[in-house]
Coordinates of C-alpha atoms in Angstrom, one line a residue:
M15 CA 0.0 0.0 0.0
S16 CA 1.7 3.1 -1.3
W17 CA 0.5 6.5 -2.1
G18 CA 2.8 6.6 -5.1
T19 CA 1.0 3.8 -6.8
E20 CA -2.5 4.2 -5.4
L21 CA -2.7 8.0 -5.4
W22 CA -0.5 8.9 -8.3
D23 CA -3.0 11.3 -9.7
Q24 CA -4.1 12.9 -6.3
F25 CA -1.4 15.4 -5.9
D26 CA -3.8 18.3 -4.9
N27 CA -5.8 16.2 -2.5
L28 CA -2.7 14.9 -0.8
E29 CA -1.6 18.5 -0.4
K30 CA -4.9 19.4 1.3
H31 CA -4.8 16.2 3.4
T32 CA -1.3 16.8 4.8
Q33 CA -2.1 20.4 5.6
G34 CA -5.1 19.2 7.5
G35 CA -2.9 16.9 9.5
I36 CA -0.6 19.8 10.5
D37 CA -3.7 21.8 11.5
T38 CA -4.8 18.9 13.7
L39 CA -1.4 18.8 15.3
E40 CA -1.4 22.6 16.0
K41 CA -4.9 22.3 17.4
Y42 CA -3.7 19.6 19.8
I43 CA -0.7 21.8 20.9
K44 CA -3.2 24.6 21.6
F45 CA -5.3 22.2 23.7
V46 CA -2.4 21.1 25.8
K47 CA -1.3 24.7 26.2
E48 CA -4.7 25.7 27.5
R49 CA -4.7 22.7 29.8
T50 CA -1.3 23.8 31.3
E51 CA -2.8 27.3 31.9
I52 CA -5.8 25.8 33.6
E53 CA -3.5 23.7 35.8
L54 CA -1.4 26.8 36.8
S55 CA -4.5 28.8 37.5
Y56 CA -6.0 26.0 39.6
A57 CA -2.7 25.6 41.5
K58 CA -2.6 29.3 42.1
Q59 CA -6.2 29.4 43.4
L60 CA -5.4 26.4 45.7
R61 CA -2.3 28.1 47.1
N62 CA -4.2 31.4 47.7
L63 CA -7.0 29.4 49.4
S64 CA -4.5 27.7 51.6
K65 CA -2.8 30.9 52.4
K66 CA -6.1 32.7 53.1
Y67 CA -7.0 30.3 55.9
Q68 CA -3.5 29.9 57.4
P69 CA -3.3 31.3 60.9
K70 CA -1.8 34.7 61.2
K71 CA 1.4 34.9 63.2
N72 CA 1.4 36.4 66.7
S73 CA -2.4 36.4 66.8
K74 CA -5.1 34.8 69.0
E75 CA -6.1 32.6 66.0
E76 CA -2.6 31.0 66.1
E77 CA -3.2 29.8 69.7
E78 CA -6.3 27.9 68.6
Y79 CA -4.2 25.6 66.4
R80 CA -2.9 23.6 69.3
Y81 CA -6.2 21.7 69.4
T82 CA -6.2 18.5 67.3
A83 CA -9.2 19.6 65.2
C84 CA -7.5 22.8 64.3
K85 CA -4.2 20.9 63.7
A86 CA -6.1 18.6 61.3
F87 CA -7.5 21.7 59.5
L88 CA -3.9 23.1 59.3
S89 CA -2.6 19.8 57.9
T90 CA -5.4 19.9 55.3
L91 CA -4.2 23.4 54.3
N92 CA -0.6 22.3 54.0
E93 CA -1.5 19.2 52.1
M94 CA -3.6 21.3 49.7
N95 CA -0.6 23.4 49.2
D96 CA 1.4 20.3 48.2
Y97 CA -1.6 19.2 46.1
A98 CA -1.4 22.5 44.2
G99 CA 2.3 21.9 43.7
Q100 CA 1.6 18.7 41.9
H101 CA -0.7 20.5 39.5
E102 CA 2.1 22.9 38.8
V103 CA 4.3 19.9 38.1
I104 CA 1.8 18.7 35.6
S105 CA 1.7 22.1 33.9
E106 CA 5.5 22.3 33.7
N107 CA 6.0 18.8 32.4
M108 CA 3.2 19.2 29.7
T109 CA 4.8 22.5 28.6
S110 CA 8.3 21.1 28.3
Q111 CA 7.5 17.5 27.1
I112 CA 4.5 18.1 24.9
T113 CA 3.9 21.7 23.9
M114 CA 7.5 22.8 23.3
E115 CA 8.5 19.5 21.6
L116 CA 5.5 19.5 19.3
A117 CA 5.9 23.1 18.4
R118 CA 9.5 22.4 17.2
Y119 CA 8.2 19.3 15.4
V120 CA 5.5 21.3 13.6
Q121 CA 8.1 23.7 12.3
E122 CA 10.2 20.8 11.0
L123 CA 7.1 19.1 9.5
K124 CA 6.1 22.2 7.6
Q125 CA 9.6 22.5 6.1
E126 CA 9.7 18.9 5.1
R127 CA 6.2 19.0 3.6
K128 CA 7.1 22.2 1.7
S129 CA 10.2 20.5 0.3
H130 CA 8.4 17.4 -0.9
F131 CA 5.6 19.3 -2.6
H132 CA 8.1 21.6 -4.1
D133 CA 9.8 18.6 -5.8
G134 CA 6.4 17.3 -6.9
R135 CA 5.6 20.6 -8.5
K136 CA 8.9 20.7 -10.2
A137 CA 8.4 17.3 -11.7
Q138 CA 4.9 18.4 -12.8
Q139 CA 6.4 21.4 -14.5
H140 CA 9.0 19.3 -16.2
I141 CA 6.5 16.8 -17.7
E142 CA 4.3 19.7 -18.8
T143 CA 7.2 21.3 -20.6
C144 CA 8.0 18.0 -22.3
W145 CA 4.3 17.7 -23.3
K146 CA 4.4 21.2 -24.8
Q147 CA 7.4 20.3 -26.9
L148 CA 5.7 17.2 -28.1
E149 CA 2.7 19.2 -29.1
S150 CA 4.8 21.8 -30.9
S151 CA 6.7 19.2 -32.9
K152 CA 3.5 17.4 -33.8
R153 CA 1.9 20.6 -35.1
R154 CA 5.0 21.4 -37.1
F155 CA 5.1 17.9 -38.6
E156 CA 1.4 18.2 -39.5
R157 CA 1.9 21.6 -41.1
D158 CA 4.9 20.5 -43.1
C159 CA 3.0 17.4 -44.3
K160 CA 0.2 19.6 -45.6
E161 CA 2.6 22.0 -47.3
A162 CA 4.3 19.0 -49.0
D163 CA 1.0 17.7 -50.3
R164 CA 0.0 21.1 -51.7
A165 CA 3.4 21.5 -53.3
Q166 CA 3.1 18.0 -54.9
Q167 CA -0.4 18.7 -56.2
Y168 CA 0.8 22.1 -57.7
F169 CA 3.7 20.3 -59.4
E170 CA 1.4 17.7 -61.0
K171 CA -0.9 20.4 -62.2
M172 CA 1.9 22.4 -63.7
D173 CA 3.3 19.2 -65.3
A174 CA 0.0 18.3 -66.9
D175 CA -0.6 21.8 -68.4
I176 CA 0.9 22.1 -72.0
N177 CA 0.8 25.8 -71.8
V178 CA 3.2 26.1 -68.9
T179 CA 6.9 26.4 -69.8
K180 CA 9.4 23.8 -68.9
A181 CA 11.1 26.2 -66.5
D182 CA 7.9 26.7 -64.5
V183 CA 7.4 23.0 -64.3
E184 CA 10.9 22.4 -63.1
K185 CA 10.5 25.1 -60.5
A186 CA 7.3 23.5 -59.2
R187 CA 9.0 20.1 -59.1
Q188 CA 11.9 21.5 -57.0
Q189 CA 9.4 23.2 -54.6
A190 CA 7.5 20.0 -54.1
Q191 CA 10.7 18.1 -53.4
M192 CA 11.8 20.8 -50.8
R193 CA 8.4 20.6 -49.0
H194 CA 8.6 16.8 -49.0
Q195 CA 12.1 17.0 -47.4
M196 CA 10.8 19.4 -44.7
A197 CA 8.0 17.0 -43.9
E198 CA 10.4 14.2 -43.5
D199 CA 12.6 16.3 -41.1
S200 CA 9.5 17.3 -39.1
K201 CA 8.5 13.7 -38.9
A202 CA 11.9 12.7 -37.6
D203 CA 11.9 15.5 -35.0
Y204 CA 8.4 14.6 -33.9
S205 CA 9.4 11.0 -33.6
S206 CA 12.4 11.9 -31.4
I207 CA 10.5 14.2 -29.1
L208 CA 7.7 11.7 -28.7
Q209 CA 10.1 9.0 -27.6
K210 CA 11.7 11.4 -25.2
F211 CA 8.3 12.5 -23.8
N212 CA 7.2 8.9 -23.3
H213 CA 10.4 8.2 -21.4
E214 CA 9.9 11.3 -19.2
Q215 CA 6.3 10.5 -18.6
H216 CA 7.2 6.9 -17.6
E217 CA 9.8 8.3 -15.2
Y218 CA 7.4 10.8 -13.8
Y219 CA 4.5 8.4 -13.1
H220 CA 6.6 5.4 -12.1
T221 CA 9.7 6.9 -10.4
H222 CA 9.5 10.6 -9.5
I223 CA 5.9 10.9 -8.3
P224 CA 5.9 7.5 -6.4
N225 CA 9.2 8.5 -4.6
I226 CA 7.8 12.0 -3.7
F227 CA 4.4 10.6 -2.6
Q228 CA 6.2 7.8 -0.6
K229 CA 8.2 10.5 1.3
I230 CA 5.0 12.4 1.9
Q231 CA 3.3 9.3 3.2
E232 CA 6.2 8.6 5.6
M233 CA 6.1 12.1 6.8
E234 CA 2.3 11.9 7.5
E235 CA 2.7 8.6 9.3
R236 CA 5.4 10.0 11.5
R237 CA 3.1 12.9 12.3
I238 CA 0.4 10.4 13.3
V239 CA 2.8 8.4 15.4
R240 CA 4.0 11.6 17.1
I241 CA 0.4 12.6 18.0
G242 CA -0.1 9.2 19.5
E243 CA 3.0 9.4 21.6
S244 CA 2.0 12.9 22.8
V245 CA -1.4 11.7 23.8
K246 CA 0.2 8.8 25.7
T247 CA 2.7 11.3 27.4
Y248 CA -0.3 13.5 28.3
A249 CA -1.8 10.6 30.2
E250 CA 1.5 9.5 31.7
L251 CA 2.3 12.9 33.1
D252 CA -1.1 12.9 34.9
R253 CA -0.4 9.4 36.1
Q254 CA 3.1 10.3 37.5
V255 CA 1.6 12.7 40.1
I256 CA -1.2 10.4 41.2
P257 CA 1.0 8.7 43.9
I258 CA 2.0 12.0 45.4
I259 CA -1.6 13.3 45.2
G260 CA -2.6 10.1 46.9
K261 CA -0.1 10.8 49.7
C262 CA -1.5 14.2 50.1
L263 CA -5.0 12.8 50.5
D264 CA -3.6 10.1 52.8
G265 CA -2.1 12.9 54.9
I266 CA -5.5 14.6 55.1
V267 CA -7.1 11.3 56.2
K268 CA -4.4 10.7 58.8
A269 CA -4.9 14.3 60.1
A270 CA -8.6 13.6 60.4
E271 CA -7.9 10.3 62.3
S272 CA -5.6 12.1 64.7
I273 CA -8.4 14.3 66.0
D274 CA -8.9 13.6 69.7
P275 CA -11.9 15.3 71.3
K276 CA -10.7 14.3 74.8
N277 CA -7.3 15.9 74.2
D278 CA -8.9 19.1 72.9
S279 CA -11.1 19.2 76.0
Q280 CA -8.0 18.8 78.2
L281 CA -6.2 21.6 76.4
A282 CA -9.2 23.8 76.9
I283 CA -9.1 23.1 80.6
E284 CA -5.3 23.9 80.7
A285 CA -5.9 27.1 78.7
Y286 CA -8.8 28.6 80.7
K287 CA -8.5 27.0 84.2
S288 CA -8.3 29.7 86.8
G289 CA -7.5 27.5 89.8
F290 CA -10.2 29.1 92.0
E291 CA -12.9 27.1 93.8
P292 CA -16.6 27.8 92.9
P293 CA -18.3 30.1 95.4
G294 CA -20.3 28.5 98.2
D295 CA -23.9 29.2 99.2
I296 CA -24.8 32.7 100.4
E297 CA -26.3 32.8 103.8
F298 CA -29.8 34.2 104.3
E299 CA -29.9 37.7 105.6
D300 CA -32.9 38.2 107.9
Y301 CA -34.1 41.8 107.7
T302 CA -36.8 41.3 110.4
Q303 CA -34.1 41.0 113.1
P304 CA -32.6 44.0 114.9
M305 CA -29.9 45.9 113.1
K306 CA -27.0 43.4 113.2
R307 CA -25.0 42.7 110.1
T308 CA -24.6 39.0 109.3
V309 CA -21.4 38.2 107.5
S310 CA -21.5 35.1 105.2
D311 CA -18.5 32.9 104.6
N312 CA -18.5 33.8 100.9
S313 CA -19.2 37.6 101.2
L314 CA -16.9 39.8 99.2
S315 CA -16.5 41.9 102.4
N316 CA -15.5 38.7 104.2
S317 CA -12.9 38.2 106.9
R318 CA -9.2 37.6 106.4
E319 CA -9.6 34.3 104.5
G320 CA -11.6 35.8 101.7
K321 CA -9.4 38.8 101.4
S322 CA -6.2 36.8 101.6
E323 CA -7.5 34.7 98.7
L324 CA -8.5 37.8 96.7
K325 CA -5.1 39.4 97.4
F326 CA -3.0 36.5 96.2
G327 CA -5.4 34.8 93.8
G328 CA -5.2 37.4 91.2
K329 CA -8.4 37.9 89.1
S330 CA -11.4 36.3 90.9
K331 CA -13.6 34.1 88.8
G332 CA -16.0 33.5 91.7
K333 CA -17.5 37.0 91.7
L334 CA -21.2 37.4 92.1
W335 CA -22.0 38.4 88.5
P336 CA -19.7 36.5 86.1
F337 CA -22.0 37.0 83.1
I338 CA -22.9 40.7 83.4
K339 CA -21.8 42.9 80.5
K340 CA -19.2 45.6 81.0
N341 CA -21.4 48.6 80.5
K342 CA -24.1 47.1 82.6
L343 CA -21.6 46.3 85.4
M344 CA -20.2 49.8 85.4
S345 CA -23.7 51.2 85.6
L346 CA -24.4 48.9 88.6
L347 CA -21.2 50.0 90.2
T348 CA -21.9 53.7 89.9
S349 CA -25.7 54.0 90.2
P350 CA -27.1 55.1 93.6
H351 CA -29.0 52.3 95.3
Q352 CA -31.6 54.3 97.1
P353 CA -34.8 56.0 95.8
P354 CA -34.4 59.6 94.5
P355 CA -35.6 62.5 96.7
P356 CA -38.9 64.1 95.8
P357 CA -38.8 67.5 94.2
P358 CA -38.9 70.4 96.7
A359 CA -42.2 72.2 97.4
S360 CA -40.5 75.5 96.4
A361 CA -37.7 76.5 94.3
S362 CA -35.8 77.9 97.2
P363 CA -32.4 76.3 97.7
S364 CA -33.0 76.0 101.4
A365 CA -36.0 73.8 100.8
V366 CA -34.1 71.2 98.8
P367 CA -33.1 68.2 100.8
N368 CA -29.5 66.9 100.5
G369 CA -30.5 63.4 99.7
P370 CA -32.9 60.6 100.5
Q371 CA -32.8 59.0 104.0
S372 CA -33.0 55.2 104.2
P373 CA -35.1 53.8 107.1
K374 CA -32.8 52.8 109.9
Q375 CA -34.5 49.5 110.5
Q376 CA -34.1 48.5 106.8
K377 CA -31.0 46.5 105.8
E378 CA -29.7 46.5 102.2
P379 CA -28.3 43.4 100.6
L380 CA -24.6 42.7 100.8
S381 CA -24.0 43.1 97.1
H382 CA -25.3 46.6 97.4
R383 CA -22.8 47.4 100.1
F384 CA -20.0 46.0 97.8
N385 CA -21.4 48.1 94.9
E386 CA -21.4 51.2 97.0
F387 CA -17.8 50.5 97.9
M388 CA -16.9 50.1 94.3
T389 CA -18.5 53.4 93.4
S390 CA -16.0 55.4 95.5
K391 CA -14.2 58.1 93.6
P392 CA -10.7 56.6 94.1
K393 CA -11.9 53.4 92.5
I394 CA -13.3 55.1 89.5
H395 CA -10.1 57.1 88.9
C396 CA -8.2 53.8 89.4
F397 CA -10.1 52.2 86.5
R398 CA -9.5 55.2 84.3
S399 CA -5.8 55.1 85.1
L400 CA -5.7 51.4 84.4
K401 CA -7.3 52.0 81.0
R402 CA -5.1 54.8 80.0
G403 CA -1.7 53.7 81.1
G404 CA -2.0 50.4 82.9
A405 CA 0.4 47.6 82.1
T406 CA 0.4 43.9 82.8
P407 CA 2.4 43.1 86.1
E408 CA 5.8 41.5 85.5
D409 CA 4.9 38.6 87.7
F410 CA 1.5 38.1 86.0
S411 CA -0.3 38.5 89.3
N412 CA -3.3 39.8 87.5
L413 CA -4.0 36.3 86.2
P414 CA -5.7 33.4 87.9
P415 CA -3.2 30.9 89.6
E416 CA -3.3 28.3 86.8
Q417 CA -2.9 30.8 84.0
R418 CA -0.2 32.7 86.0
R419 CA 1.7 29.4 86.4
K420 CA 1.6 28.8 82.7
K421 CA 2.7 32.3 81.8
L422 CA 5.6 32.1 84.3
Q423 CA 6.7 28.7 83.0
Q424 CA 6.6 30.0 79.4
K425 CA 8.7 33.0 80.5
V426 CA 11.2 30.8 82.3
D427 CA 11.6 28.6 79.2
E428 CA 12.1 31.6 77.0
L429 CA 14.8 32.9 79.3
N430 CA 16.6 29.5 79.4
K431 CA 16.6 29.5 75.6
E432 CA 18.1 33.0 75.5
I433 CA 20.7 31.9 78.1
Q434 CA 21.7 28.9 76.1
K435 CA 22.0 31.1 73.0
E436 CA 24.3 33.5 74.8
M437 CA 26.3 30.6 76.2
D438 CA 26.8 29.2 72.7
Q439 CA 27.9 32.6 71.5
R440 CA 30.3 32.9 74.4
D441 CA 31.8 29.4 73.6
A442 CA 32.2 30.5 69.9
I443 CA 34.0 33.7 70.9
T444 CA 36.2 31.7 73.3
K445 CA 37.2 29.3 70.6
M446 CA 37.9 32.1 68.2
K447 CA 40.1 33.8 70.9
D448 CA 42.0 30.5 71.3
V449 CA 42.6 30.4 67.5
Y450 CA 43.8 34.0 67.6
L451 CA 46.2 33.1 70.4
K452 CA 47.7 30.2 68.5
N453 CA 47.7 32.1 65.2
P454 CA 48.2 35.9 65.9
Q455 CA 48.3 36.6 62.2
M456 CA 44.6 35.7 62.0
G457 CA 43.5 38.4 64.4
D458 CA 44.1 40.2 67.7
P459 CA 42.8 38.2 70.7
A460 CA 42.3 41.3 72.8
S461 CA 39.8 42.6 70.3
L462 CA 37.4 39.9 71.5
D463 CA 37.6 40.7 75.2
H464 CA 35.0 43.4 75.1
K465 CA 32.6 41.2 73.2
L466 CA 33.2 38.3 75.6
A467 CA 32.6 40.6 78.6
E468 CA 29.4 41.9 77.1
V469 CA 28.1 38.3 76.5
S470 CA 29.0 37.3 80.0
Q471 CA 27.1 40.3 81.4
N472 CA 24.1 39.4 79.3
I473 CA 24.2 35.8 80.6
E474 CA 24.4 37.0 84.2
K475 CA 21.4 39.4 83.6
L476 CA 19.4 36.6 82.0
R477 CA 20.2 34.2 84.9
L478 CA 19.1 36.8 87.5
E479 CA 15.9 37.3 85.5
A480 CA 15.3 33.6 85.2
Q481 CA 15.9 33.1 89.0
K482 CA 13.3 35.8 89.6
F483 CA 10.7 34.2 87.5
E484 CA 11.6 30.7 88.9
A485 CA 11.0 32.1 92.4
W486 CA 7.5 33.4 91.4
L487 CA 6.8 30.1 89.7
A488 CA 7.8 28.2 92.8
E489 CA 5.6 30.4 94.9
V490 CA 2.6 29.7 92.6
E491 CA 3.3 26.0 92.7
G492 CA 3.7 26.1 96.5
R493 CA 7.3 24.9 96.5
L494 CA 8.7 27.8 98.6
P495 CA 8.2 27.7 102.4
A496 CA 8.1 31.5 102.4
R497 CA 4.7 31.3 100.8
S498 CA 2.9 30.1 103.9
E499 CA 4.7 32.6 106.1
Q500 CA 3.8 35.4 103.8
A501 CA 0.2 34.2 103.7
R502 CA 0.1 34.1 107.5
R503 CA 1.5 37.6 107.7
Q504 CA -1.0 38.9 105.3
S505 CA -3.8 37.1 107.1
G506 CA -2.6 38.7 110.3
M507 CA -2.8 42.0 108.7
Y508 CA -6.4 41.3 107.7
D509 CA -7.2 40.1 111.2
V510 CA -6.3 43.5 112.5
Q511 CA -8.1 45.5 109.8
N512 CA -11.3 43.6 109.2
P513 CA -13.1 43.2 112.6
P514 CA -13.4 46.9 113.3
A515 CA -14.6 47.5 109.8
I516 CA -17.3 44.8 110.2
N517 CA -18.3 45.8 113.7
S518 CA -18.7 49.4 112.7
C519 CA -21.1 48.7 109.8
A520 CA -24.2 49.4 111.9
Q521 CA -22.6 52.6 113.4
D522 CA -21.8 53.8 109.9
R523 CA -25.4 53.2 108.8
E524 CA -26.6 55.1 111.8
S525 CA -24.4 58.1 111.2
S526 CA -24.6 58.2 107.4
P527 CA -27.4 60.5 106.1
D528 CA -28.3 58.1 103.3
G529 CA -28.0 54.9 105.3
S530 CA -24.8 53.8 103.4
Y531 CA -21.5 52.7 104.9
T532 CA -17.9 52.5 103.8
E533 CA -15.0 50.4 104.9
E534 CA -12.3 53.1 105.0
R535 CA -9.7 51.1 106.8
S536 CA -9.4 48.4 104.2
Q537 CA -10.2 50.6 101.1
E538 CA -6.6 51.1 100.1
S539 CA -5.8 47.4 100.0
E540 CA -9.2 46.6 98.5
V541 CA -8.6 49.1 95.7
K542 CA -5.3 47.6 94.7
V543 CA -6.7 44.1 94.6
L544 CA -9.9 45.0 92.8
A545 CA -8.0 47.1 90.3
T546 CA -6.3 43.9 89.3
D547 CA -9.5 41.8 89.5
F548 CA -11.4 44.1 87.1
D549 CA -8.5 44.9 84.8
D550 CA -9.8 42.7 82.0
E551 CA -13.4 43.6 82.6
F552 CA -12.9 47.4 82.1
D553 CA -10.0 47.3 79.7
D554 CA -12.2 48.1 76.7
E555 CA -14.6 50.4 78.7
E556 CA -15.3 53.6 76.9
S557 CA -16.8 56.8 78.3
L558 CA -20.5 56.9 77.5
P559 CA -21.5 59.4 74.7
A560 CA -23.9 62.2 75.4
I561 CA -27.5 61.4 74.4
G562 CA -29.0 64.8 75.1
T563 CA -28.9 67.7 77.5
C564 CA -30.8 68.7 80.6
K565 CA -31.6 71.8 82.6
A566 CA -31.6 71.8 86.4
L567 CA -35.0 72.8 87.8
Y568 CA -33.8 72.8 91.4
T569 CA -30.5 72.9 93.2
F570 CA -29.3 69.4 94.3
E571 CA -26.3 68.8 96.6
G572 CA -25.0 65.4 95.7
Q573 CA -23.3 64.3 98.9
N574 CA -23.7 60.6 98.4
E575 CA -21.4 58.4 96.4
G576 CA -22.2 58.3 92.7
T577 CA -24.2 61.6 92.8
I578 CA -23.3 65.0 91.5
S579 CA -24.3 68.5 92.7
V580 CA -26.2 70.8 90.3
V581 CA -27.3 74.4 90.5
E582 CA -30.8 75.6 89.5
G583 CA -30.7 76.7 85.9
E584 CA -27.5 74.9 85.0
T585 CA -27.3 73.0 81.7
L586 CA -25.5 69.7 81.6
Y587 CA -25.1 66.6 79.3
V588 CA -27.2 63.5 79.7
I589 CA -25.1 60.3 79.2
E590 CA -27.6 57.8 80.6
E591 CA -31.4 58.0 80.7
D592 CA -33.6 57.1 83.6
K593 CA -33.9 53.3 83.8
G594 CA -37.0 53.5 85.9
D595 CA -35.2 53.9 89.3
G596 CA -35.8 57.7 89.3
W597 CA -32.1 58.7 88.6
T598 CA -30.6 60.2 85.5
R599 CA -26.8 60.1 84.8
I600 CA -25.3 63.4 83.7
R601 CA -21.9 64.9 82.9
R602 CA -20.6 68.4 83.5
S603 CA -17.1 67.8 82.1
E604 CA -15.0 64.8 81.1
D605 CA -14.1 64.0 84.8
E606 CA -17.3 65.2 86.5
E607 CA -20.3 62.9 86.1
G608 CA -22.8 61.3 88.4
Y609 CA -26.5 60.8 89.1
V610 CA -29.2 63.4 89.9
P611 CA -32.9 62.8 90.6
T612 CA -34.9 62.7 87.3
S613 CA -37.5 65.0 88.9
Y614 CA -34.9 67.7 89.5
V615 CA -34.0 68.2 85.8
E616 CA -35.8 68.7 82.5
V617 CA -34.3 66.4 80.0
Y618 CA -34.0 67.1 76.2
L619 CA -32.9 63.9 74.5
D620 CA -31.5 63.8 71.0
K621 CA -33.9 62.3 68.4
N622 CA -31.0 60.2 66.9
A623 CA -30.0 58.9 70.3
K624 CA -30.6 55.1 70.5
G625 CA -33.1 54.2 73.1
A626 CA -33.7 57.8 74.2
K627 CA -36.3 57.6 76.9
T628 CA -36.9 59.2 80.3
Y629 CA -39.3 58.9 83.2
I630 CA -40.4 62.4 84.4

């Protein structure tokens, strides 16, 4: 089966067929190129997706990835990153082994095809030239034969006419002989050219064209084989990365199987455990009995044991309102806990009472006593100072015991690493100094003394720092005997301070015009402890925005904690509306704010203020 013998007369069709084959090859190259672009785009999107959900460094989100479920998710992200890398490998291999190779082959194929069809056209032109020569000699032979016949007829006519002279007859005879000779020459030339044409035609159809078509056939078959090899390579390149992709998927499955809910629960306990015991039951306070304050074992104004725990325990998780929001808690701490005074009968300042009087036989709940203590001016200023410039204590005493222990242990580990790093640096400098001593031409040993002394000082400083944190850590873990002695000394201090304060509660209620009392003797120590306790609660507390204005209808002298004095006719800012208890919170300046009776002021709330409402 040969194109040269079977398709000897299909030169034009073969030209179209081979061009179609090259077009098919170029189309396949374009297909593979677009596939590589898709693989690159897919890999890029996978990498961006993995990067998007990676935990940010030095963020709270990074701490969550210690849990096994989060670790499994992180492993999935990393495996997807490797998965994307395999698609990049597919793209690179297809580009280098298919696209680029076939592009070069197409150029060579076009040149070869052009050469073969150029030879075929050249052979066609040659045979066409031979055919034209044959036709020309044939027409000349035919013309000469006709001329010879006419000359012979003319001679015979002249020879038969008796009136024609002998000379004319001879001339006609010579003319006929010449034409006959020319016809014979044309015949011989035509015969020669015909033989030559037949030979050329035989060579053309049985030698030249078969050879050219055979080369074209081989070229076309090589192209077909090359496409087949490329298709196979296309599949093999995909198959090569399947084991690695399978490993990526196996890694994801392994990460999923490593999820341990019990371990995550234990990690949550270690992360958030405070070390405090839950609060006990609150004793019943009987208001029907004579005025005698009953102190419960778990009261926040308790005896030395409660205060000692609050002092050394850091932030208390056993407070009475662990789920109250910050703004609501601040409102509870600063709002007066007695009914507002009624408006005066006249506008005269002398007729205005200084504040409401609580019945002497009535006893307020213990939480109200603690709230009134919290609303003292030094406490409010303490919160503001903590917000503005407060910093975390060096010994992490603001944290619960368990969290404090973890922070101290982490700090000790960091310091030990830094010490080891400095010691390695010192050893390296010492070795370099020994080398300089043995080979002075390499450097001056004295030039390293300053650096060596500096490193030694750093090591000493770090060791002192580590010892300090280790002492705090030992104190937290109860390993130091000084811990119990210090606790006893602190307990003794509270033994001296607390009983007079508790016993004087009734006296303070008797002497206070509004029925409130304060524990002045223990306020300084209480403020320090509570400032630490509520550091996190009020860290994000912002001053309340003004929701309107008000005008004082009467003069009010705010002598009680949490109240503010106003003068009749004075205009102030309203920052908190009446909640139904008869008090409105106002502000004169940034540092002067408090509560006044709602009936003493005329409130003008802004329309845009959210929840603007008053009870007048």
